[in-house]
Coordinates of C-alpha atoms and ligand atoms in Angstrom, one line a residue:
M1 CA 0.0 0.0 0.0
D2 CA 2.7 2.5 0.8
R3 CA 5.6 2.0 -1.7
R4 CA 7.8 4.7 -0.1
T5 CA 8.5 3.2 3.2
F6 CA 9.9 -0.1 1.8
L7 CA 13.0 1.9 1.2
K8 CA 13.0 4.6 3.7
I9 CA 13.8 3.0 6.9
G10 CA 16.0 0.1 5.9
G11 CA 17.5 1.6 3.0
A12 CA -21.6 -15.3 -9.8
F13 CA -22.9 -12.8 -12.2
F14 CA -22.9 -9.2 -11.3
V15 CA -21.4 -7.5 -8.3
L16 CA -23.9 -4.9 -7.3
S17 CA -23.5 -3.3 -3.9
S18 CA -26.6 -3.5 -1.8
S19 CA -25.9 -2.2 1.6
C20 CA -27.7 -3.8 4.5
D21 CA -27.5 -4.0 8.2
F22 CA -26.5 -7.5 9.0
K23 CA -28.4 -9.4 11.7
D24 CA -26.8 -12.7 12.7
K25 CA -27.7 -15.3 15.3
T26 CA -24.7 -14.7 17.5
P27 CA -25.9 -14.2 21.1
Q28 CA -25.4 -10.5 21.9
N29 CA -23.4 -9.8 25.0
K30 CA -21.5 -6.8 26.2
L31 CA -18.5 -7.5 24.0
L32 CA -20.5 -8.2 20.9
S33 CA -22.8 -5.3 21.1
Y34 CA -21.6 -3.5 17.9
G35 CA -23.6 -3.7 14.7
I36 CA -22.3 -4.7 11.2
T37 CA -23.2 -3.1 7.9
L38 CA -22.6 -5.3 4.9
D39 CA -22.1 -3.9 1.4
S40 CA -22.1 -6.8 -1.0
N41 CA -23.5 -8.5 -4.1
R42 CA -26.2 -10.2 -2.1
K43 CA -29.3 -10.9 -4.3
I44 CA -27.8 -9.4 -7.4
G45 CA -28.0 -12.6 -9.5
H46 CA -31.7 -12.6 -8.7
I47 CA -32.0 -8.9 -9.6
A48 CA -30.2 -9.3 -12.9
R49 CA -32.3 -12.4 -13.9
K50 CA -35.5 -10.6 -13.0
A51 CA -34.4 -7.5 -14.9
I52 CA -33.7 -9.5 -18.1
L53 CA -37.3 -10.8 -18.2
K54 CA -39.0 -7.4 -17.7
P55 CA -40.3 -5.2 -20.6
V56 CA -38.7 -1.9 -21.5
V57 CA -40.7 1.0 -20.2
K58 CA -38.7 3.9 -21.4
Q59 CA -36.4 4.6 -24.4
L60 CA -33.7 7.3 -24.1
K61 CA -31.2 8.7 -26.6
T62 CA -27.7 9.8 -25.9
D63 CA -24.6 10.3 -28.0
M64 CA -22.3 8.4 -25.6
L65 CA -23.2 5.8 -23.1
I66 CA -20.6 5.1 -20.4
V67 CA -20.9 1.9 -18.4
G68 CA -19.3 2.1 -15.0
G69 CA -18.7 5.0 -12.6
G70 CA -15.3 4.1 -11.2
I71 CA -12.1 6.2 -11.9
A72 CA -12.0 5.1 -15.5
G73 CA -15.7 5.8 -16.4
L74 CA -15.6 9.2 -14.8
A75 CA -12.2 10.1 -16.5
A76 CA -13.9 9.1 -19.8
A77 CA -16.8 11.4 -19.0
C78 CA -14.4 14.3 -18.2
S79 CA -12.6 13.8 -21.5
L80 CA -15.6 14.0 -23.8
K81 CA -15.1 17.7 -24.6
G82 CA -18.7 18.7 -24.3
R83 CA -20.3 15.7 -26.0
A84 CA -23.7 14.6 -24.6
F85 CA -23.3 11.4 -22.5
T86 CA -25.1 9.3 -20.0
L87 CA -23.1 7.3 -17.4
C88 CA -24.7 4.3 -15.8
E89 CA -23.3 3.0 -12.5
M90 CA -25.0 -0.1 -11.0
N91 CA -24.2 0.8 -7.4
E92 CA -26.1 3.6 -5.6
T93 CA -22.8 5.5 -5.2
L94 CA -19.9 6.2 -7.7
G95 CA -16.4 5.0 -7.1
G96 CA -16.2 1.3 -7.7
T97 CA -13.0 0.1 -6.1
S98 CA -12.2 3.7 -5.2
G99 CA -15.5 4.0 -3.2
A100 CA -16.2 5.3 0.3
V101 CA -18.6 4.8 3.1
N102 CA -20.3 7.5 5.1
I103 CA -19.7 7.0 8.9
N104 CA -21.5 9.6 11.0
G105 CA -21.2 12.3 8.3
T106 CA -17.5 11.6 7.3
L107 CA -16.6 9.6 4.3
F108 CA -14.0 6.8 4.8
G109 CA -12.3 4.9 2.0
Q110 CA -13.5 1.4 1.3
G111 CA -11.0 0.5 -1.4
A112 CA -8.2 2.5 -3.0
H113 CA -6.9 5.0 -0.5
Y114 CA -3.8 6.8 -1.6
D115 CA -1.6 8.1 -4.4
L116 CA 1.9 9.7 -4.5
S117 CA 3.1 12.9 -6.2
Y118 CA 3.9 12.4 -9.9
P119 CA 7.3 12.7 -11.6
E120 CA 7.6 15.1 -14.6
Y121 CA 8.2 12.2 -17.0
Y122 CA 4.8 10.6 -16.4
G123 CA 2.2 10.7 -19.2
K124 CA 1.0 14.2 -20.0
E125 CA -2.7 13.6 -20.6
A126 CA -3.6 12.1 -17.2
L127 CA -1.5 14.8 -15.4
E128 CA -3.3 17.5 -17.4
L129 CA -6.7 16.1 -16.3
L130 CA -5.6 16.2 -12.7
K131 CA -4.3 19.7 -13.1
K132 CA -7.6 20.8 -14.7
L133 CA -9.4 19.3 -11.7
N134 CA -7.1 21.4 -9.4
V135 CA -5.8 18.2 -7.8
I136 CA -2.1 18.8 -8.6
E137 CA 0.2 21.7 -9.3
W138 CA 3.7 21.9 -10.8
S139 CA 6.4 22.3 -8.2
A140 CA 9.4 24.0 -9.8
S141 CA 11.5 23.3 -6.7
N142 CA 10.7 19.6 -6.5
K143 CA 10.5 19.2 -10.3
R144 CA 7.3 17.1 -10.0
W145 CA 3.5 17.4 -9.7
D146 CA 2.6 17.9 -6.1
F147 CA -0.9 17.7 -4.5
V148 CA -2.8 21.0 -4.0
D149 CA -4.7 19.9 -0.9
K150 CA -1.8 19.8 1.5
Q151 CA -3.9 18.9 4.5
Y152 CA -4.2 15.4 3.1
L153 CA -0.5 14.7 3.0
I154 CA 0.6 12.1 5.5
N155 CA 3.3 13.1 7.9
P156 CA 6.4 11.3 6.6
N157 CA 7.3 10.2 10.1
K158 CA 3.9 8.6 10.6
E159 CA 3.5 6.7 7.3
E160 CA 4.1 3.1 8.2
Q161 CA 4.7 0.6 10.9
C162 CA 5.0 -3.2 10.4
Y163 CA 3.8 -5.7 13.0
A164 CA 5.3 -9.2 12.9
G165 CA 4.6 -11.8 15.6
G166 CA 4.5 -9.4 18.6
S167 CA 7.1 -6.9 17.6
F168 CA 7.4 -3.9 15.3
L169 CA 9.7 -3.8 12.3
P170 CA 10.9 -0.7 10.5
S171 CA 9.6 -2.0 7.1
V172 CA 8.0 -5.1 5.5
L173 CA 11.2 -6.0 3.6
P174 CA 13.8 -7.4 6.1
P175 CA 16.9 -5.1 6.1
G176 CA 20.2 -6.6 5.1
E177 CA 22.3 -7.5 2.1
L178 CA 19.6 -9.1 0.1
K179 CA 17.4 -6.0 0.3
T180 CA 20.3 -3.8 -0.6
N181 CA 21.3 -5.9 -3.5
M182 CA 17.7 -6.1 -4.8
L183 CA 17.4 -2.3 -4.7
D184 CA 20.8 -2.0 -6.5
L185 CA 19.6 -4.4 -9.1
L186 CA 16.3 -2.4 -9.7
R187 CA 17.8 1.1 -9.4
P188 CA 18.6 1.4 -13.2
Y189 CA 14.9 1.1 -14.0
I190 CA 14.0 4.4 -12.2
G191 CA 12.7 6.8 -14.8
K192 CA 11.8 4.0 -17.2
T193 CA 8.9 2.4 -15.4
K194 CA 6.4 5.1 -16.0
L195 CA 2.7 5.7 -15.5
P196 CA 0.4 5.2 -17.3
T197 CA 2.0 1.9 -18.1
T198 CA 1.4 2.5 -21.8
E199 CA 4.4 4.9 -21.4
V200 CA 6.8 2.1 -20.3
S201 CA 9.5 1.9 -22.9
P202 CA 9.2 -1.1 -25.3
E203 CA 12.8 -2.0 -24.4
L204 CA 11.4 -3.2 -21.0
H205 CA 8.6 -5.3 -22.5
H206 CA 10.6 -8.5 -22.3
L207 CA 10.2 -8.3 -18.5
D208 CA 6.5 -8.9 -19.0
K209 CA 7.2 -12.4 -20.3
I210 CA 8.5 -13.9 -17.0
S211 CA 7.3 -13.8 -13.4
F212 CA 8.8 -11.4 -10.8
Y213 CA 9.8 -14.5 -8.8
D214 CA 11.8 -16.0 -11.7
Y215 CA 13.5 -12.6 -12.3
L216 CA 14.6 -12.3 -8.7
K217 CA 15.7 -15.9 -8.5
K218 CA 17.9 -15.4 -11.6
Y219 CA 19.9 -12.5 -10.0
L220 CA 19.7 -13.0 -6.2
P221 CA 20.1 -15.7 -3.6
I222 CA 16.5 -15.2 -2.4
T223 CA 15.2 -16.8 0.8
D224 CA 11.7 -17.9 1.7
E225 CA 11.5 -15.1 4.3
F226 CA 12.5 -12.5 1.7
I227 CA 10.0 -13.8 -0.8
A228 CA 7.3 -13.8 1.8
S229 CA 7.9 -10.1 2.3
I230 CA 8.0 -9.4 -1.4
D231 CA 4.7 -11.4 -1.8
Y232 CA 3.1 -9.3 0.9
Q233 CA 3.9 -6.1 -1.1
M234 CA 2.8 -7.6 -4.4
L235 CA -0.5 -8.8 -3.0
D236 CA -1.0 -5.4 -1.4
D237 CA -0.8 -3.5 -4.7
Y238 CA -1.4 -6.1 -7.4
G239 CA -3.5 -8.9 -5.8
G240 CA -1.0 -11.6 -6.7
T241 CA 2.2 -13.1 -5.4
S242 CA 5.7 -12.7 -7.0
M243 CA 5.1 -16.0 -8.8
E244 CA 1.9 -14.7 -10.3
V245 CA 2.8 -11.1 -11.3
S246 CA 5.2 -10.3 -14.1
A247 CA 8.7 -9.0 -13.5
L248 CA 7.7 -5.8 -15.2
A249 CA 4.9 -5.3 -12.7
G250 CA 7.2 -6.2 -9.8
I251 CA 10.0 -3.9 -10.9
H252 CA 7.5 -1.1 -11.6
Y253 CA 6.4 -1.4 -7.9
Y254 CA 9.9 -0.4 -6.6
T255 CA 11.0 2.0 -9.3
S256 CA 8.0 3.9 -10.7
R257 CA 8.9 6.9 -8.7
P258 CA 12.3 8.3 -7.6
Y259 CA 12.0 6.7 -4.2
F260 CA 15.8 6.6 -3.9
S261 CA 16.4 10.3 -4.0
Q262 CA 15.3 13.4 -2.1
P263 CA 12.8 14.9 -1.8
E264 CA 10.7 11.7 -1.4
P265 CA 7.4 11.6 -3.1
E266 CA 4.5 13.1 -1.2
L267 CA 2.0 10.6 0.1
F268 CA -1.6 11.8 -0.4
S269 CA -4.4 10.1 1.5
P270 CA -7.6 11.9 2.5
P271 CA -9.9 10.1 4.9
E272 CA -12.2 9.1 1.9
G273 CA -9.2 7.6 0.1
N274 CA -9.3 7.8 -3.7
Y275 CA -13.0 8.7 -3.6
Y276 CA -11.5 12.1 -3.4
F277 CA -10.6 11.9 -7.1
I278 CA -14.1 10.6 -7.9
R279 CA -15.7 13.6 -6.2
K280 CA -13.4 16.0 -8.0
M281 CA -14.4 14.6 -11.4
E282 CA -18.1 14.3 -10.5
K283 CA -18.2 18.0 -9.6
T284 CA -17.3 19.0 -13.2
L285 CA -20.1 16.9 -14.7
T286 CA -23.8 17.5 -15.2
A287 CA -25.7 15.7 -12.5
Q288 CA -28.5 14.6 -14.9
S289 CA -26.0 12.8 -17.0
I290 CA -25.0 10.4 -14.2
K291 CA -27.4 7.6 -13.3
T292 CA -26.4 5.6 -10.3
G293 CA -28.4 2.5 -9.4
H294 CA -28.5 1.7 -13.1
L295 CA -27.3 -1.8 -13.9
I296 CA -26.5 -2.5 -17.6
T297 CA -28.0 -5.9 -18.5
G298 CA -27.5 -6.2 -22.2
I299 CA -25.8 -4.5 -25.2
E300 CA -26.8 -4.9 -28.8
N301 CA -24.9 -3.7 -31.9
K302 CA -27.5 -2.4 -34.4
G303 CA -25.0 -1.5 -37.1
D304 CA -25.2 2.3 -37.1
H305 CA -26.1 2.6 -33.4
W306 CA -26.1 0.7 -30.1
V307 CA -29.0 -0.4 -28.0
T308 CA -28.3 -0.9 -24.3
Q309 CA -30.6 -2.1 -21.6
A310 CA -30.4 -0.8 -18.1
W311 CA -32.2 -1.8 -14.9
D312 CA -33.2 1.1 -12.6
V313 CA -32.6 -0.7 -9.3
K314 CA -34.7 1.7 -7.2
A315 CA -37.7 2.2 -9.6
E316 CA -37.5 -1.5 -10.7
K317 CA -37.9 -0.4 -14.3
K318 CA -36.1 -1.3 -17.4
I319 CA -34.8 1.5 -19.7
E320 CA -33.3 1.2 -23.2
F321 CA -30.6 3.6 -24.4
K322 CA -30.0 4.3 -28.0
S323 CA -26.5 5.6 -28.4
N324 CA -23.9 6.3 -31.2
N325 CA -21.0 5.2 -29.0
I326 CA -20.3 3.2 -25.9
I327 CA -17.4 3.4 -23.5
Y328 CA -17.4 0.3 -21.4
A329 CA -15.6 0.9 -18.1
G330 CA -17.2 -1.9 -16.1
Q331 CA -15.4 -5.1 -15.2
K332 CA -14.9 -7.1 -18.3
H333 CA -15.8 -10.6 -17.0
L334 CA -19.4 -9.4 -17.2
L335 CA -19.2 -9.0 -21.0
K336 CA -19.9 -12.7 -21.4
Y337 CA -23.4 -11.9 -20.3
L338 CA -23.8 -8.4 -21.6
Y339 CA -22.0 -8.5 -25.0
P340 CA -20.4 -11.9 -25.6
A341 CA -18.8 -10.8 -28.9
A342 CA -16.4 -8.6 -27.0
H343 CA -15.6 -10.9 -24.2
E344 CA -12.9 -13.1 -25.8
Q345 CA -10.2 -10.4 -25.7
F346 CA -10.5 -10.2 -21.9
E347 CA -11.2 -13.8 -21.0
D348 CA -7.7 -14.5 -19.7
T349 CA -7.9 -11.8 -17.0
N350 CA -7.5 -13.1 -13.5
Y351 CA -9.3 -10.9 -10.9
A352 CA -8.5 -11.0 -7.2
P353 CA -11.4 -10.4 -4.8
W354 CA -10.8 -8.0 -1.9
V355 CA -12.7 -7.4 1.4
V356 CA -12.5 -4.2 3.2
V357 CA -13.5 -3.9 6.9
N358 CA -13.9 -0.5 8.4
I359 CA -13.9 -0.7 12.3
E360 CA -15.4 2.4 14.0
L361 CA -14.2 2.8 17.5
T362 CA -15.8 4.6 20.4
E363 CA -12.4 6.1 21.3
S364 CA -9.0 6.6 19.8
L365 CA -6.3 4.0 20.6
G366 CA -3.6 6.3 22.0
N367 CA -1.9 9.2 20.3
N368 CA 0.8 7.5 18.3
H369 CA -1.0 6.9 15.0
Y370 CA 0.6 5.4 11.9
W371 CA -1.2 5.7 8.6
Q372 CA -0.3 2.3 7.2
N373 CA 0.0 -0.6 9.6
D374 CA 1.4 -3.7 7.8
Y375 CA 0.8 -7.0 9.5
L376 CA 2.9 -10.0 8.8
S377 CA 1.2 -13.2 10.0
A378 CA 0.4 -16.8 9.0
N379 CA -2.7 -15.4 7.3
S380 CA -1.3 -14.1 4.0
Q381 CA -4.7 -12.7 3.0
F382 CA -4.7 -10.1 5.8
L383 CA -2.8 -7.1 4.6
G384 CA -2.9 -4.8 7.5
F385 CA -4.9 -1.6 8.2
V386 CA -5.1 2.1 7.7
D387 CA -5.6 4.3 10.9
S388 CA -7.7 7.4 10.3
G389 CA -5.9 8.9 13.3
A390 CA -2.9 9.6 11.0
Q391 CA -5.2 11.4 8.4
K392 CA -6.3 15.0 8.6
N393 CA -9.9 15.9 9.1
A394 CA -10.9 12.3 9.7
N395 CA -13.5 13.2 12.3
G396 CA -13.6 9.8 13.8
N397 CA -11.7 6.8 14.9
V398 CA -11.8 4.3 12.1
L399 CA -9.4 1.5 11.4
T400 CA -9.7 0.1 7.8
A401 CA -8.5 -3.4 7.3
Y402 CA -7.8 -5.1 4.0
Y403 CA -8.0 -8.7 2.8
C404 CA -7.0 -9.9 -0.6
Y405 CA -7.9 -13.4 -1.8
P406 CA -6.6 -15.5 -4.7
G407 CA -8.8 -15.4 -7.8
I408 CA -9.9 -19.0 -7.3
Y409 CA -11.3 -18.1 -3.8
H410 CA -14.4 -16.3 -5.0
H411 CA -16.4 -18.7 -2.8
M412 CA -14.7 -17.2 0.2
V413 CA -16.3 -13.9 -0.5
E414 CA -19.7 -15.7 -0.7
E415 CA -19.0 -17.2 2.7
I416 CA -18.2 -13.8 4.2
E417 CA -21.4 -12.5 2.7
N418 CA -23.3 -15.2 4.7
N419 CA -21.4 -14.6 7.9
P420 CA -19.7 -11.2 8.0
R421 CA -19.3 -11.3 11.8
Q422 CA -16.6 -13.9 11.4
I423 CA -14.2 -11.6 9.4
V424 CA -15.0 -8.7 11.7
Q425 CA -14.1 -10.9 14.8
E426 CA -11.0 -12.0 13.0
T427 CA -10.1 -8.4 12.3
I428 CA -10.7 -7.3 15.9
G429 CA -8.4 -10.2 17.0
Y430 CA -5.6 -9.0 14.8
L431 CA -6.1 -5.4 16.0
S432 CA -6.1 -6.5 19.6
K433 CA -2.8 -8.2 19.1
Y434 CA -1.4 -5.2 17.3
Y435 CA -2.4 -2.8 20.1
Q436 CA -1.7 -5.4 22.8
T437 CA -5.0 -4.6 24.4
E438 CA -8.6 -6.0 24.1
I439 CA -10.4 -3.6 21.7
E440 CA -13.7 -5.4 21.1
S441 CA -15.4 -3.4 23.9
K442 CA -14.4 -0.2 22.0
V443 CA -15.9 -1.2 18.7
K444 CA -19.0 0.9 17.9
H445 CA -19.8 -0.4 14.4
A446 CA -18.2 -2.4 11.6
Y447 CA -18.7 -1.9 7.9
V448 CA -17.8 -4.8 5.6
K449 CA -17.4 -4.2 1.9
L450 CA -17.0 -7.2 -0.5
L451 CA -15.3 -6.5 -3.7
G452 CA -15.6 -9.5 -6.0
H453 CA -13.5 -9.3 -9.2
A454 CA -11.9 -6.2 -7.7
M455 CA -8.3 -6.2 -9.0
P456 CA -7.0 -7.5 -12.3
V457 CA -3.7 -9.3 -11.5
P458 CA -0.8 -8.2 -13.8
T459 CA 0.2 -11.7 -14.8
P460 CA 2.9 -12.1 -17.4
G461 CA 1.7 -10.7 -20.8
F462 CA -1.0 -8.6 -19.2
I463 CA 0.5 -5.1 -19.2
T464 CA 2.0 -5.4 -22.7
K465 CA -1.2 -6.8 -24.2
P466 CA -1.7 -4.8 -27.5
K467 CA -4.1 -1.9 -27.0
P468 CA -6.5 -0.8 -29.7
T469 CA -5.3 2.2 -31.7
E470 CA -8.2 2.5 -34.2
K471 CA -11.3 4.6 -33.6
S472 CA -14.4 2.7 -32.8
T473 CA -18.0 3.2 -31.6
L474 CA -17.3 0.7 -28.7
T475 CA -14.2 1.4 -26.7
F476 CA -13.0 0.0 -23.3
A477 CA -11.7 1.6 -20.2
G478 CA -10.6 0.4 -16.8
V479 CA -7.5 -1.1 -15.2
D480 CA -8.6 -4.5 -16.6
T481 CA -7.7 -3.4 -20.1
G482 CA -4.1 -4.4 -19.6
R483 CA -3.1 -1.7 -17.0
L484 CA -1.7 -1.8 -13.5
P485 CA -4.3 -1.5 -10.8
L486 CA -3.4 2.1 -10.0
M487 CA -5.2 5.4 -10.0
L488 CA -3.3 7.0 -12.8
D489 CA -3.6 4.0 -15.1
A490 CA -7.4 3.8 -14.5
L491 CA -7.6 7.6 -15.2
D492 CA -5.6 7.3 -18.4
S493 CA -7.6 4.3 -19.6
G494 CA -10.7 6.5 -19.5
I495 CA -9.0 9.4 -21.3
Q496 CA -7.8 7.1 -24.1
A497 CA -11.2 5.3 -24.5
A498 CA -12.8 8.8 -25.0
K499 CA -10.2 9.7 -27.6
L500 CA -10.7 6.5 -29.5
S501 CA -14.5 7.0 -29.7
I502 CA -15.9 8.1 -33.0
Ligands
FAD1 C1 -9.0 -2.9 -2.0 C2 -8.3 -2.1 -3.1 C3 -7.4 -1.1 -2.7 C4 -6.8 -0.3 -3.7 N1 -5.9 0.6 -3.4 C5 -5.4 1.4 -4.3 C6 -4.7 2.6 -3.9 O1 -4.5 2.9 -2.7 N2 -4.2 3.4 -4.9 C7 -4.4 3.1 -6.2 O2 -3.9 3.9 -7.1 N3 -5.1 2.1 -6.6 C8 -5.6 1.2 -5.7 N4 -6.4 0.2 -6.1 C9 -6.7 0.0 -7.5 C10 -7.9 0.7 -8.0 O3 -8.8 -0.3 -8.2 C11 -7.8 1.5 -9.2 O4 -6.8 2.5 -8.9 C12 -9.1 2.2 -9.8 O5 -9.9 2.6 -8.8 C13 -9.8 1.2 -10.7 O6 -10.8 1.9 -11.4 P1 -11.7 1.4 -12.6 O7 -12.6 2.4 -13.0 O8 -10.7 0.8 -13.6 O9 -12.5 0.1 -12.1 P2 -13.6 -0.1 -10.9 O10 -13.2 0.7 -9.8 O11 -13.7 -1.5 -10.8 O12 -14.9 0.5 -11.6 C14 -15.8 -0.2 -12.4 C15 -17.2 0.3 -12.2 O13 -18.1 -0.2 -13.1 C16 -19.3 -0.6 -12.5 N5 -20.0 -1.6 -13.3 C17 -19.5 -2.8 -13.6 N6 -20.4 -3.5 -14.3 C18 -21.5 -2.7 -14.5 C19 -22.8 -2.8 -15.1 N7 -23.1 -3.9 -15.8 N8 -23.6 -1.8 -15.1 C20 -23.3 -0.6 -14.4 N9 -22.1 -0.4 -13.8 C21 -21.2 -1.4 -13.8 C22 -18.8 -1.1 -11.1 O14 -19.9 -1.1 -10.1 C23 -17.7 -0.1 -10.8 O15 -18.2 1.1 -10.1 C24 -7.1 -0.6 -5.1 C25 -8.0 -1.6 -5.5 C26 -8.6 -2.3 -4.5 C27 -9.6 -3.4 -4.8

């Protein structure tokens, strides 16, 4: 989650969020008196099947239909240069994996939660959009793009702490010769592993043919302990281990910014996480053009136009959109149901499911807050937590825990859906160990967000997959179009999809 500190100290069908307060059969006692709000894909298969059988009650026309209101869909909408569009997002709120939950009037991130300042050699178009949104400004002294809202920068001394079996380590990667040698090995790539990833020089593309594990094994006497730490970091940002992600993705993780030199990149993390960027984009768009709670259930190519069916979840009505163009910025595995003709090009994508647990506390746990709290344990799915106490204007005591599951474990997410209390209890257990005190009695409420098909894993071949260059009436955006699962790549994918639209 935080790439800076690794160096610093040591050297089903659809996934529609329907939020519900969960009532389980656990006997309530003093320690278990908190409630749980579950945000998941419960009942969605049923909703989608019901929607397909219903008649169309309204037909609407639009020049551009955008499917999906995550970073990519909104970036596409912001790049249409005044063209008429309608954006349909199946959830009641925008954001996708950069979403947030409202806890007593303050938004807290429930997915992506940070970004870092951008070097001058990053892709111009994404930076221009962020500049236009007044998110970044050029810093002549730092020679990079810094964030405008300084209050959301994390204090460099409070960025990270790593818990491992009862003690605290300075960083996830164990300090020593192996770490030093690995960083020396990767240093020459700084300045070449750019964002968006389409800017990565073709001379590095051969690194996308092998796994990061094989790359490291070739050059270094790696140990199991060292690889376990690398895997933690790969899972944290890419949803896959070093054996699963490509060498290009792995090297990109450690070298995509000048982490080795001063000044270090700024770490930007508002309490609402990357929903901040969603809000910035939404503010520039016409509210009537954005339809949340609208699930796309089918797309038809009519030759000179497209007909798309959408289910209005609240009104329980089916609408049909006639459009000249479509930008599809939803997860691509759904295409096999919505528009099978376009699914083949995405069918090899491996998505990792994630679960986010926001724990709201009745009181703050001390004054010594670290933003990112890594947690090395026997449970490799648990990837630590973010403490809102280290974020400005957080207005509340919220600890946000992250779990990432292998793609083949989609059933785990279903199990959590049926019994969210188990993962909340598990999280409270980890937190109690971390703080060396029982915290269950201080838990006010827990919010569990299930993100199935959340993160496309950058397996070998994924990032260098050829991207379309021809203009078309159907274009694709999103990090699952052969991008790294990072804010700037998502943003750029939306910009490029808009540019390629006819
Ligand atoms: C837990 C987690 C933590 C992360 N942390 C970070 C981080 O700190 N920094 C970072 O840079 N990146 C992070 N990422 C990566 C992050 O996913 C990307 O940066 C970015 O948010 C992806 O945006 P997207 O638009 O490509 O996809 P998504 O966010 O997946 O958006 C797709 C949208 O399409 C909608 N949709 C899908 N199908 C339909 C349909 N049929 N009808 C209507 N709507 C539909 C979905 O509901 C969703 O809103 C994280 C990812 C996860 C899962």
